[in-house]
Amino acid sequence: MQTKFRAISLSHKSAPVEIREIIALDEKAIHALLLKLKEFFSITDTLILSTCNRTEVYYAHDIDISTEIIKLIGLEKGLTHIIDYLEYFQVFNDDREAIQHLFRVSMGLEAQVVGDMQIANQVKRAYQASADLDMAGPLLHRLMHAVFFTNKRVVQETAFRDGAASMSYAAVELIEELTQNTYQPRILLIGVGEIGEDVAKNMVHIPDAQVTIANRTFEKAQALAAGLGYSVIPFDEVNEAMAAADVVVSSIARDTPFITKELVKSFEIPSYKLFVDLSVPRSVETSVEDIPGVVLYNVDNIRSKTTENLEKRIASIPRVEEIIAESITEFFDWKKEMLVSPTINKFKSALEAIRQEELSRFMKQLNDKERAIVEKVTKSMMQKILKVPVVQLKAACKRDEADTLISTLSDLFDLERVLEDKQH
């Protein structure tokens, strides 16, 4: 029986942000969870992806251990009643469905903002985390390279990635729309992680905005701001900057809200103040909306506007799905061939053992030139003998008929006995 590839998914399609933020895993938690999966279940092919929109575990195992993995997530997050959240998880136990889901997620087809460009880098980092812990075996290595190659084809062959498409760009579009009647809107960016940095770079689409960056690592904020012409303030001055800003964009990693209702109540708000919370867990208390003049958007209610680029991306979806289908077919052809690889190697070894045994009987009677000729001729004969069975085995794989042919070949050439004799 071949090991199945499986997936567990909790995403914006199955769970609201208040659930996603409870389950979300940071890098430290992902690292710890990978080690637990390796220790408890001896899994060698595992990928853990956790973003603002999804927390997913992809793994290869003979049996379905999805519930046990969800319990481990609960253990890692300190959730004593993780079983209460089972309804929010979608489990893919079918090989093809799990792999197709990974492809669709990686290409941005399952993103809140269709064609989200950030997801490809997030998947790469998830793969690197697995590889660093020796949690990526031959199957995952091959699968991830198929995903990356597919992404390259999508970029080159379709308009699916034309224009900016990401949650951060959608936030900038929203800010631009809501501040269009404000002269030189004052925008404060708090946190310049991946999303915050992307927001900063896309903010150039609001040319008259006065942008200020605050980040715990001051040097990182300085380096980003220098290339974009923005201002930078020390992180301990962020409250004063919030009070003065028209728009506050927060994308910082914290377990509890950083911007509270009590804090915002202390600000003087002459007309309006817009908060855009791109953090999961959320960094702005939802109750700030109770304060007159305060408007709050989070990752669940930000939507990309209908633009020419978005229309092009949507129109490209059928072609993207075709490319994914082609890649999945090629991957499964490889996966099926892996079934017969051990038999092919046994067959080669058995023939080589016979060749060496016969050569040892006659080579002593030959000179160097004759030995070289015999060596070349017998190797060539062996390759020709191998060719048809190997081709037939690979063809049988594609027809899902490999088991019968493997058994026949093993019996016909008594492969196990020949190899045992070789070892002795």
CSV table of C-alpha atoms in Angstrom, one decimal, residues 171-172 174-175 178-179 185-191 196 199 203 210-214 233 235 237-252 258-260 263-264 267-269 272-279 283-285 288 293-298 302:
chain,number,residue,atom,x,y,z
A,171,ALA,CA,-6.0,47.4,1.9
A,172,VAL,CA,-4.3,50.2,0.0
A,174,LEU,CA,-9.6,50.6,0.4
A,175,ILE,CA,-7.5,53.4,2.1
A,178,LEU,CA,-11.9,56.1,1.9
A,179,THR,CA,-9.4,59.0,2.0
A,185,PRO,CA,-4.0,61.9,4.4
A,186,ARG,CA,-1.7,61.1,7.3
A,187,ILE,CA,-1.1,57.3,7.3
A,188,LEU,CA,0.7,55.4,10.0
A,189,LEU,CA,2.0,51.9,9.3
A,190,ILE,CA,2.7,49.9,12.5
A,191,GLY,CA,4.8,46.8,11.8
A,196,GLY,CA,3.4,45.6,6.5
A,199,VAL,CA,1.5,47.7,2.3
A,203,MET,CA,1.2,52.9,-0.6
A,210,GLN,CA,2.0,61.4,4.2
A,211,VAL,CA,3.2,58.0,5.4
A,212,THR,CA,5.0,57.3,8.7
A,213,ILE,CA,6.4,53.9,9.7
A,214,ALA,CA,6.7,52.6,13.3
A,233,ILE,CA,9.4,57.2,14.3
A,235,PHE,CA,8.2,52.5,18.4
A,237,GLU,CA,6.2,57.2,20.1
A,238,VAL,CA,3.5,55.2,18.3
A,239,ASN,CA,0.6,56.3,20.5
A,240,GLU,CA,1.2,59.9,19.8
A,241,ALA,CA,1.5,59.1,16.1
A,242,MET,CA,-1.8,57.2,16.2
A,243,ALA,CA,-3.5,60.2,17.7
A,244,ALA,CA,-2.4,62.4,14.9
A,245,ALA,CA,-3.0,60.0,12.0
A,246,ASP,CA,-6.1,59.8,9.7
A,247,VAL,CA,-5.4,56.1,9.0
A,248,VAL,CA,-3.7,53.5,11.1
A,249,VAL,CA,-2.6,50.2,9.5
A,250,SER,CA,-1.6,47.6,12.0
A,251,SER,CA,0.2,44.3,11.0
A,252,ILE,CA,2.0,43.3,14.2
A,258,PHE,CA,-2.2,46.2,20.8
A,259,ILE,CA,-4.7,49.0,20.0
A,260,THR,CA,-7.5,49.0,22.6
A,263,LEU,CA,-6.4,53.9,24.1
A,264,VAL,CA,-8.5,55.2,21.1
A,267,PHE,CA,-7.6,60.5,21.0
A,268,GLU,CA,-9.3,63.6,19.8
A,269,ILE,CA,-11.1,62.6,16.6
A,272,TYR,CA,-12.9,60.3,11.3
A,273,LYS,CA,-10.1,57.8,12.1
A,274,LEU,CA,-9.7,54.7,10.0
A,275,PHE,CA,-8.1,51.6,11.4
A,276,VAL,CA,-7.0,48.7,9.1
A,277,ASP,CA,-6.1,45.6,11.0
A,278,LEU,CA,-4.1,43.1,8.9
A,279,SER,CA,-3.0,41.0,11.9
A,283,SER,CA,-4.2,43.7,16.9
A,284,VAL,CA,-7.1,46.2,17.2
A,285,GLU,CA,-10.0,45.6,19.6
A,288,VAL,CA,-13.1,50.6,19.0
A,293,GLY,CA,-15.7,58.7,14.1
A,294,VAL,CA,-13.8,55.4,14.2
A,295,VAL,CA,-14.0,53.0,11.3
A,296,LEU,CA,-12.4,49.6,11.5
A,297,TYR,CA,-11.6,47.1,8.8
A,298,ASN,CA,-9.9,43.7,9.3
A,302,ILE,CA,-11.4,43.8,3.1
